Amino acid sequence: QKLLQNYKDLQDIIAILGMDDLSYEDKMTVFRARKVQKFLSQPFSVAEVFTGMEGRFVSLEDNLDGFERILAGKGDDLPENAFYMVGGFAEVESKAKSILQQLRAREEKQEDKKEDKDEKVEVEVDPTSPEVYLDRLVETTETSINEILALMRKKGSSQKKIDHSEGVLAEWKKNLDQFVKEEKAEIDSTISSEDTYKEIRRRYVKTIDPTQHECSQETKDRA
């Protein structure tokens, strides 16, 4: 009763100043009083059909022993929820273990999700690998050829020239998978984000003289 009365007296201070301004002794009074209040609860057999919780019968000796343990600080390191709707103090300790296991499992699951998300983001935002350059080059090439064919039809080019260009495109597509596979197998390093456009071109397009065949700025930006 003294513990609960002291807790009641402290509630006005807590409401105005918060827990941080309390002394260590007053904080322990608050924590233990809250646990005592929850420990006063008990699942009843008559309410089992409504709560789904099996009723508990606790002897007077076990009951007093539980409150003595709380007042002595034996439950200070146990979560507050472990004291709610249980029987004796032994069940409090058992419930506390279960709560801690659930918390650990939840934290591990969240950590795994975070790692998976970080890995996924890292893959998505890494545009510097040669594989990415190659895939974009293939995509841009196909788009450009289709645009040229559309322009040829619009300008009234002969059907023979159009058929020839379509044949070149079809042949290119036919061998494209093998070509891309061979090119990717040949790539043995990753382009550094610090490399300039010219450095990348010298390294991977060695057949082109870096002093010639200068591209427009738009093409460089695309690359």
PDB file of C-alpha atoms in Angstrom:
ATOM      1  CA  GLN A   1       0.000   0.000   0.000  1.00  0.00           C
ATOM      2  CA  LYS A   2       2.836   2.400   0.810  1.00  0.00           C
ATOM      3  CA  LEU A   3       4.430   1.758  -2.594  1.00  0.00           C
ATOM      4  CA  LEU A   4       1.187   2.433  -4.456  1.00  0.00           C
ATOM      5  CA  GLN A   5       0.510   5.563  -2.366  1.00  0.00           C
ATOM      6  CA  ASN A   6       3.993   6.922  -3.132  1.00  0.00           C
ATOM      7  CA  TYR A   7       3.407   6.255  -6.818  1.00  0.00           C
ATOM      8  CA  LYS A   8       0.113   8.145  -6.642  1.00  0.00           C
ATOM      9  CA  ASP A   9       1.858  11.113  -4.998  1.00  0.00           C
ATOM     10  CA  LEU A  10       4.451  11.166  -7.788  1.00  0.00           C
ATOM     11  CA  GLN A  11       1.923  11.186 -10.633  1.00  0.00           C
ATOM     12  CA  ASP A  12       1.392  14.969 -10.458  1.00  0.00           C
ATOM     13  CA  ILE A  13       5.142  15.549 -10.701  1.00  0.00           C
ATOM     14  CA  ILE A  14       5.409  13.106 -13.615  1.00  0.00           C
ATOM     15  CA  ALA A  15       2.528  14.840 -15.419  1.00  0.00           C
ATOM     16  CA  ILE A  16       4.271  18.242 -15.127  1.00  0.00           C
ATOM     17  CA  LEU A  17       7.994  17.456 -15.351  1.00  0.00           C
ATOM     18  CA  GLY A  18       8.124  13.927 -16.735  1.00  0.00           C
ATOM     19  CA  MET A  19      10.109  10.909 -15.547  1.00  0.00           C
ATOM     20  CA  ASP A  20      13.532  12.396 -16.310  1.00  0.00           C
ATOM     21  CA  ASP A  21      13.451  14.801 -13.352  1.00  0.00           C
ATOM     22  CA  LEU A  22      12.733  12.059 -10.791  1.00  0.00           C
ATOM     23  CA  SER A  23      15.450  10.683  -8.542  1.00  0.00           C
ATOM     24  CA  TYR A  24      16.629   7.094  -8.983  1.00  0.00           C
ATOM     25  CA  GLU A  25      14.613   5.992  -5.910  1.00  0.00           C
ATOM     26  CA  ASP A  26      11.445   7.648  -7.212  1.00  0.00           C
ATOM     27  CA  LYS A  27      11.914   6.052 -10.632  1.00  0.00           C
ATOM     28  CA  MET A  28      12.223   2.624  -9.004  1.00  0.00           C
ATOM     29  CA  THR A  29       9.063   3.367  -7.015  1.00  0.00           C
ATOM     30  CA  VAL A  30       7.207   4.115 -10.252  1.00  0.00           C
ATOM     31  CA  PHE A  31       8.490   1.035 -12.077  1.00  0.00           C
ATOM     32  CA  ARG A  32       7.745  -1.345  -9.213  1.00  0.00           C
ATOM     33  CA  ALA A  33       4.323   0.174  -8.519  1.00  0.00           C
ATOM     34  CA  ARG A  34       3.300  -0.311 -12.150  1.00  0.00           C
ATOM     35  CA  LYS A  35       4.384  -3.932 -11.987  1.00  0.00           C
ATOM     36  CA  VAL A  36       2.469  -4.426  -8.724  1.00  0.00           C
ATOM     37  CA  GLN A  37      -0.660  -2.994 -10.364  1.00  0.00           C
ATOM     38  CA  LYS A  38      -0.357  -5.390 -13.281  1.00  0.00           C
ATOM     39  CA  PHE A  39       0.480  -8.300 -10.964  1.00  0.00           C
ATOM     40  CA  LEU A  40      -2.836  -7.665  -9.172  1.00  0.00           C
ATOM     41  CA  SER A  41      -4.620  -8.828 -12.351  1.00  0.00           C
ATOM     42  CA  GLN A  42      -5.504 -12.500 -12.728  1.00  0.00           C
ATOM     43  CA  PRO A  43      -7.142 -14.533 -15.528  1.00  0.00           C
ATOM     44  CA  PHE A  44     -10.452 -16.018 -14.298  1.00  0.00           C
ATOM     45  CA  SER A  45     -11.801 -19.406 -15.296  1.00  0.00           C
ATOM     46  CA  VAL A  46     -15.306 -17.962 -15.737  1.00  0.00           C
ATOM     47  CA  ALA A  47     -13.977 -15.512 -18.356  1.00  0.00           C
ATOM     48  CA  GLU A  48     -11.999 -18.122 -20.292  1.00  0.00           C
ATOM     49  CA  VAL A  49     -14.656 -18.441 -23.017  1.00  0.00           C
ATOM     50  CA  PHE A  50     -14.372 -14.679 -23.661  1.00  0.00           C
ATOM     51  CA  THR A  51     -10.634 -14.065 -23.240  1.00  0.00           C
ATOM     52  CA  GLY A  52      -9.270 -17.383 -24.465  1.00  0.00           C
ATOM     53  CA  MET A  53      -6.941 -17.399 -21.436  1.00  0.00           C
ATOM     54  CA  GLU A  54      -6.910 -20.300 -19.029  1.00  0.00           C
ATOM     55  CA  GLY A  55      -7.876 -19.313 -15.470  1.00  0.00           C
ATOM     56  CA  ARG A  56      -5.262 -19.380 -12.687  1.00  0.00           C
ATOM     57  CA  PHE A  57      -5.572 -20.467  -9.063  1.00  0.00           C
ATOM     58  CA  VAL A  58      -2.818 -18.956  -6.918  1.00  0.00           C
ATOM     59  CA  SER A  59      -2.276 -19.855  -3.275  1.00  0.00           C
ATOM     60  CA  LEU A  60      -1.968 -17.093  -0.669  1.00  0.00           C
ATOM     61  CA  GLU A  61       1.640 -18.114  -0.032  1.00  0.00           C
ATOM     62  CA  ASP A  62       2.598 -17.857  -3.713  1.00  0.00           C
ATOM     63  CA  ASN A  63       0.717 -14.591  -4.009  1.00  0.00           C
ATOM     64  CA  LEU A  64       2.547 -12.955  -1.108  1.00  0.00           C
ATOM     65  CA  ASP A  65       5.862 -14.355  -2.324  1.00  0.00           C
ATOM     66  CA  GLY A  66       5.324 -12.716  -5.728  1.00  0.00           C
ATOM     67  CA  PHE A  67       4.662  -9.266  -4.255  1.00  0.00           C
ATOM     68  CA  GLU A  68       7.650  -9.602  -1.906  1.00  0.00           C
ATOM     69  CA  ARG A  69       9.883 -10.377  -4.885  1.00  0.00           C
ATOM     70  CA  ILE A  70       8.654  -7.300  -6.744  1.00  0.00           C
ATOM     71  CA  LEU A  71       9.233  -5.055  -3.712  1.00  0.00           C
ATOM     72  CA  ALA A  72      12.691  -6.558  -3.258  1.00  0.00           C
ATOM     73  CA  GLY A  73      13.620  -5.701  -6.850  1.00  0.00           C
ATOM     74  CA  LYS A  74      13.663  -9.283  -8.149  1.00  0.00           C
ATOM     75  CA  GLY A  75      11.521  -8.212 -11.117  1.00  0.00           C
ATOM     76  CA  ASP A  76      13.314  -4.968 -11.994  1.00  0.00           C
ATOM     77  CA  ASP A  77      14.926  -6.455 -15.100  1.00  0.00           C
ATOM     78  CA  LEU A  78      11.678  -8.045 -16.364  1.00  0.00           C
ATOM     79  CA  PRO A  79       9.361  -6.297 -18.868  1.00  0.00           C
ATOM     80  CA  GLU A  80       6.257  -4.707 -17.408  1.00  0.00           C
ATOM     81  CA  ASN A  81       3.868  -6.673 -19.642  1.00  0.00           C
ATOM     82  CA  ALA A  82       5.135  -9.937 -18.165  1.00  0.00           C
ATOM     83  CA  PHE A  83       3.280  -9.129 -14.912  1.00  0.00           C
ATOM     84  CA  TYR A  84      -0.131  -8.767 -16.561  1.00  0.00           C
ATOM     85  CA  MET A  85      -2.736 -11.569 -16.388  1.00  0.00           C
ATOM     86  CA  VAL A  86      -0.513 -14.276 -14.913  1.00  0.00           C
ATOM     87  CA  GLY A  87      -0.498 -16.509 -11.840  1.00  0.00           C
ATOM     88  CA  GLY A  88       2.543 -16.703  -9.581  1.00  0.00           C
ATOM     89  CA  PHE A  89       5.945 -15.055  -9.966  1.00  0.00           C
ATOM     90  CA  ALA A  90       7.336 -18.140 -11.716  1.00  0.00           C
ATOM     91  CA  GLU A  91       4.876 -17.544 -14.518  1.00  0.00           C
ATOM     92  CA  VAL A  92       6.012 -13.916 -14.685  1.00  0.00           C
ATOM     93  CA  GLU A  93       9.581 -15.088 -15.336  1.00  0.00           C
ATOM     94  CA  SER A  94       8.383 -17.580 -17.948  1.00  0.00           C
ATOM     95  CA  LYS A  95       6.289 -14.937 -19.736  1.00  0.00           C
ATOM     96  CA  ALA A  96       9.217 -12.488 -19.638  1.00  0.00           C
ATOM     97  CA  LYS A  97      11.438 -15.020 -21.448  1.00  0.00           C
ATOM     98  CA  SER A  98       8.766 -15.507 -24.086  1.00  0.00           C
ATOM     99  CA  ILE A  99       8.404 -11.742 -24.610  1.00  0.00           C
ATOM    100  CA  LEU A 100      12.165 -11.276 -24.944  1.00  0.00           C
ATOM    101  CA  GLN A 101      12.398 -14.123 -27.473  1.00  0.00           C
ATOM    102  CA  GLN A 102       9.639 -12.545 -29.548  1.00  0.00           C
ATOM    103  CA  LEU A 103      11.388  -9.182 -29.435  1.00  0.00           C
ATOM    104  CA  ARG A 104      14.701 -10.721 -30.533  1.00  0.00           C
ATOM    105  CA  ALA A 105      13.006 -12.599 -33.381  1.00  0.00           C
ATOM    106  CA  ARG A 106      11.278  -9.380 -34.516  1.00  0.00           C
ATOM    107  CA  GLU A 107      14.527  -7.402 -34.399  1.00  0.00           C
ATOM    108  CA  GLU A 108      16.376 -10.089 -36.380  1.00  0.00           C
ATOM    109  CA  LYS A 109      13.605 -10.148 -38.965  1.00  0.00           C
ATOM    110  CA  GLN A 110      13.690  -6.360 -39.309  1.00  0.00           C
ATOM    111  CA  GLU A 111      17.491  -6.457 -39.596  1.00  0.00           C
ATOM    112  CA  ASP A 112      17.284  -9.098 -42.357  1.00  0.00           C
ATOM    113  CA  LYS A 113      14.724  -7.003 -44.219  1.00  0.00           C
ATOM    114  CA  LYS A 114      16.936  -3.944 -43.882  1.00  0.00           C
ATOM    115  CA  GLU A 115      19.971  -5.828 -45.232  1.00  0.00           C
ATOM    116  CA  ASP A 116      17.943  -7.194 -48.167  1.00  0.00           C
ATOM    117  CA  LYS A 117      16.649  -3.701 -48.909  1.00  0.00           C
ATOM    118  CA  ASP A 118      20.155  -2.216 -48.730  1.00  0.00           C
ATOM    119  CA  GLU A 119      21.496  -4.861 -51.107  1.00  0.00           C
ATOM    120  CA  LYS A 120      18.621  -4.268 -53.506  1.00  0.00           C
ATOM    121  CA  VAL A 121      19.109  -0.511 -53.458  1.00  0.00           C
ATOM    122  CA  GLU A 122      22.853  -0.948 -53.953  1.00  0.00           C
ATOM    123  CA  VAL A 123      22.244  -3.027 -57.081  1.00  0.00           C
ATOM    124  CA  GLU A 124      19.639  -0.628 -58.446  1.00  0.00           C
ATOM    125  CA  VAL A 125      21.720   2.528 -57.979  1.00  0.00           C
ATOM    126  CA  ASP A 126      24.991   1.127 -59.355  1.00  0.00           C
ATOM    127  CA  PRO A 127      25.086   2.386 -62.968  1.00  0.00           C
ATOM    128  CA  THR A 128      28.867   2.152 -63.365  1.00  0.00           C
ATOM    129  CA  SER A 129      29.382  -1.504 -64.241  1.00  0.00           C
ATOM    130  CA  PRO A 130      30.285  -2.365 -67.846  1.00  0.00           C
ATOM    131  CA  GLU A 131      27.286  -4.723 -67.949  1.00  0.00           C
ATOM    132  CA  VAL A 132      24.967  -1.753 -67.477  1.00  0.00           C
ATOM    133  CA  TYR A 133      26.723   0.184 -70.243  1.00  0.00           C
ATOM    134  CA  LEU A 134      26.401  -2.808 -72.559  1.00  0.00           C
ATOM    135  CA  ASP A 135      22.699  -3.316 -71.839  1.00  0.00           C
ATOM    136  CA  ARG A 136      22.000   0.359 -72.459  1.00  0.00           C
ATOM    137  CA  LEU A 137      24.040   0.276 -75.662  1.00  0.00           C
ATOM    138  CA  VAL A 138      22.009  -2.686 -76.958  1.00  0.00           C
ATOM    139  CA  GLU A 139      18.741  -0.951 -76.049  1.00  0.00           C
ATOM    140  CA  THR A 140      19.803   2.330 -77.683  1.00  0.00           C
ATOM    141  CA  THR A 141      21.005   0.521 -80.815  1.00  0.00           C
ATOM    142  CA  GLU A 142      17.700  -1.261 -81.348  1.00  0.00           C
ATOM    143  CA  THR A 143      15.756   1.959 -80.768  1.00  0.00           C
ATOM    144  CA  SER A 144      17.954   3.847 -83.229  1.00  0.00           C
ATOM    145  CA  ILE A 145      17.572   1.190 -85.953  1.00  0.00           C
ATOM    146  CA  ASN A 146      13.792   1.166 -85.579  1.00  0.00           C
ATOM    147  CA  GLU A 147      13.748   4.965 -85.800  1.00  0.00           C
ATOM    148  CA  ILE A 148      15.847   4.808 -88.988  1.00  0.00           C
ATOM    149  CA  LEU A 149      13.443   2.272 -90.532  1.00  0.00           C
ATOM    150  CA  ALA A 150      10.467   4.462 -89.645  1.00  0.00           C
ATOM    151  CA  LEU A 151      12.199   7.470 -91.208  1.00  0.00           C
ATOM    152  CA  MET A 152      12.988   5.465 -94.385  1.00  0.00           C
ATOM    153  CA  ARG A 153       9.323   4.563 -94.794  1.00  0.00           C
ATOM    154  CA  LYS A 154       8.273   8.147 -94.128  1.00  0.00           C
ATOM    155  CA  LYS A 155      10.756   9.513 -96.705  1.00  0.00           C
ATOM    156  CA  GLY A 156       9.625   6.964 -99.311  1.00  0.00           C
ATOM    157  CA  SER A 157      12.812   4.894 -99.554  1.00  0.00           C
ATOM    158  CA  SER A 158      12.685   1.940-101.923  1.00  0.00           C
ATOM    159  CA  GLN A 159      11.245  -1.276-100.540  1.00  0.00           C
ATOM    160  CA  LYS A 160      14.482  -3.049-101.463  1.00  0.00           C
ATOM    161  CA  LYS A 161      16.496  -0.797 -99.113  1.00  0.00           C
ATOM    162  CA  ILE A 162      13.901  -1.156 -96.371  1.00  0.00           C
ATOM    163  CA  ASP A 163      13.888  -4.943 -96.717  1.00  0.00           C
ATOM    164  CA  HIS A 164      17.688  -4.982 -96.587  1.00  0.00           C
ATOM    165  CA  SER A 165      17.733  -2.876 -93.402  1.00  0.00           C
ATOM    166  CA  GLU A 166      15.065  -5.054 -91.796  1.00  0.00           C
ATOM    167  CA  GLY A 167      17.139  -8.107 -92.700  1.00  0.00           C
ATOM    168  CA  VAL A 168      20.194  -6.576 -91.015  1.00  0.00           C
ATOM    169  CA  LEU A 169      18.101  -5.900 -87.890  1.00  0.00           C
ATOM    170  CA  ALA A 170      16.690  -9.433 -87.857  1.00  0.00           C
ATOM    171  CA  GLU A 171      20.158 -10.948 -88.234  1.00  0.00           C
ATOM    172  CA  TRP A 172      21.475  -8.714 -85.439  1.00  0.00           C
ATOM    173  CA  LYS A 173      18.657  -9.761 -83.123  1.00  0.00           C
ATOM    174  CA  LYS A 174      19.235 -13.416 -83.985  1.00  0.00           C
ATOM    175  CA  ASN A 175      22.846 -13.282 -82.812  1.00  0.00           C
ATOM    176  CA  LEU A 176      22.266 -10.716 -80.057  1.00  0.00           C
ATOM    177  CA  ASP A 177      21.965 -13.109 -77.081  1.00  0.00           C
ATOM    178  CA  GLN A 178      25.227 -14.862 -77.930  1.00  0.00           C
ATOM    179  CA  PHE A 179      26.969 -11.542 -78.590  1.00  0.00           C
ATOM    180  CA  VAL A 180      25.888 -10.065 -75.251  1.00  0.00           C
ATOM    181  CA  LYS A 181      26.871 -13.270 -73.449  1.00  0.00           C
ATOM    182  CA  GLU A 182      30.367 -13.200 -74.972  1.00  0.00           C
ATOM    183  CA  GLU A 183      30.837  -9.494 -74.253  1.00  0.00           C
ATOM    184  CA  LYS A 184      29.803  -9.839 -70.616  1.00  0.00           C
ATOM    185  CA  ALA A 185      32.102 -12.824 -70.180  1.00  0.00           C
ATOM    186  CA  GLU A 186      34.975 -10.692 -71.455  1.00  0.00           C
ATOM    187  CA  ILE A 187      34.368  -7.967 -68.879  1.00  0.00           C
ATOM    188  CA  ASP A 188      36.570  -8.660 -65.865  1.00  0.00           C
ATOM    189  CA  SER A 189      36.353  -5.464 -63.826  1.00  0.00           C
ATOM    190  CA  THR A 190      34.029  -2.664 -62.800  1.00  0.00           C
ATOM    191  CA  ILE A 191      34.247   0.891 -64.006  1.00  0.00           C
ATOM    192  CA  SER A 192      34.989   3.300 -61.173  1.00  0.00           C
ATOM    193  CA  SER A 193      32.569   6.162 -60.711  1.00  0.00           C
ATOM    194  CA  GLU A 194      35.652   8.420 -60.619  1.00  0.00           C
ATOM    195  CA  ASP A 195      36.641   7.507 -64.190  1.00  0.00           C
ATOM    196  CA  THR A 196      36.011  10.050 -66.939  1.00  0.00           C
ATOM    197  CA  TYR A 197      34.221   9.199 -70.169  1.00  0.00           C
ATOM    198  CA  LYS A 198      37.476   9.164 -72.138  1.00  0.00           C
ATOM    199  CA  GLU A 199      39.192   6.871 -69.626  1.00  0.00           C
ATOM    200  CA  ILE A 200      36.331   4.401 -69.866  1.00  0.00           C
ATOM    201  CA  ARG A 201      36.390   4.499 -73.642  1.00  0.00           C
ATOM    202  CA  ARG A 202      40.172   3.959 -73.811  1.00  0.00           C
ATOM    203  CA  ARG A 203      39.869   0.939 -71.539  1.00  0.00           C
ATOM    204  CA  TYR A 204      36.934  -0.830 -73.136  1.00  0.00           C
ATOM    205  CA  VAL A 205      36.917   0.391 -76.734  1.00  0.00           C
ATOM    206  CA  LYS A 206      40.599  -0.079 -77.509  1.00  0.00           C
ATOM    207  CA  THR A 207      40.103  -0.193 -81.294  1.00  0.00           C
ATOM    208  CA  ILE A 208      39.080   3.487 -81.376  1.00  0.00           C
ATOM    209  CA  ASP A 209      41.715   6.184 -81.389  1.00  0.00           C
ATOM    210  CA  PRO A 210      40.793   8.416 -78.432  1.00  0.00           C
ATOM    211  CA  THR A 211      41.851  11.490 -80.433  1.00  0.00           C
ATOM    212  CA  GLN A 212      39.350  10.738 -83.202  1.00  0.00           C
ATOM    213  CA  HIS A 213      35.643   9.961 -83.600  1.00  0.00           C
ATOM    214  CA  GLU A 214      34.666  12.496 -80.915  1.00  0.00           C
ATOM    215  CA  CYS A 215      31.026  12.136 -79.925  1.00  0.00           C
ATOM    216  CA  SER A 216      28.534  14.902 -79.291  1.00  0.00           C
ATOM    217  CA  GLN A 217      27.935  15.965 -75.698  1.00  0.00           C
ATOM    218  CA  GLU A 218      24.467  14.421 -75.855  1.00  0.00           C
ATOM    219  CA  THR A 219      25.944  11.036 -76.787  1.00  0.00           C
ATOM    220  CA  LYS A 220      28.480  11.320 -73.985  1.00  0.00           C
ATOM    221  CA  ASP A 221      25.710  12.080 -71.503  1.00  0.00           C
ATOM    222  CA  ARG A 222      23.804   9.052 -72.690  1.00  0.00           C
ATOM    223  CA  ALA A 223      26.880   6.845 -72.286  1.00  0.00           C
TER     224      ALA A 223
END
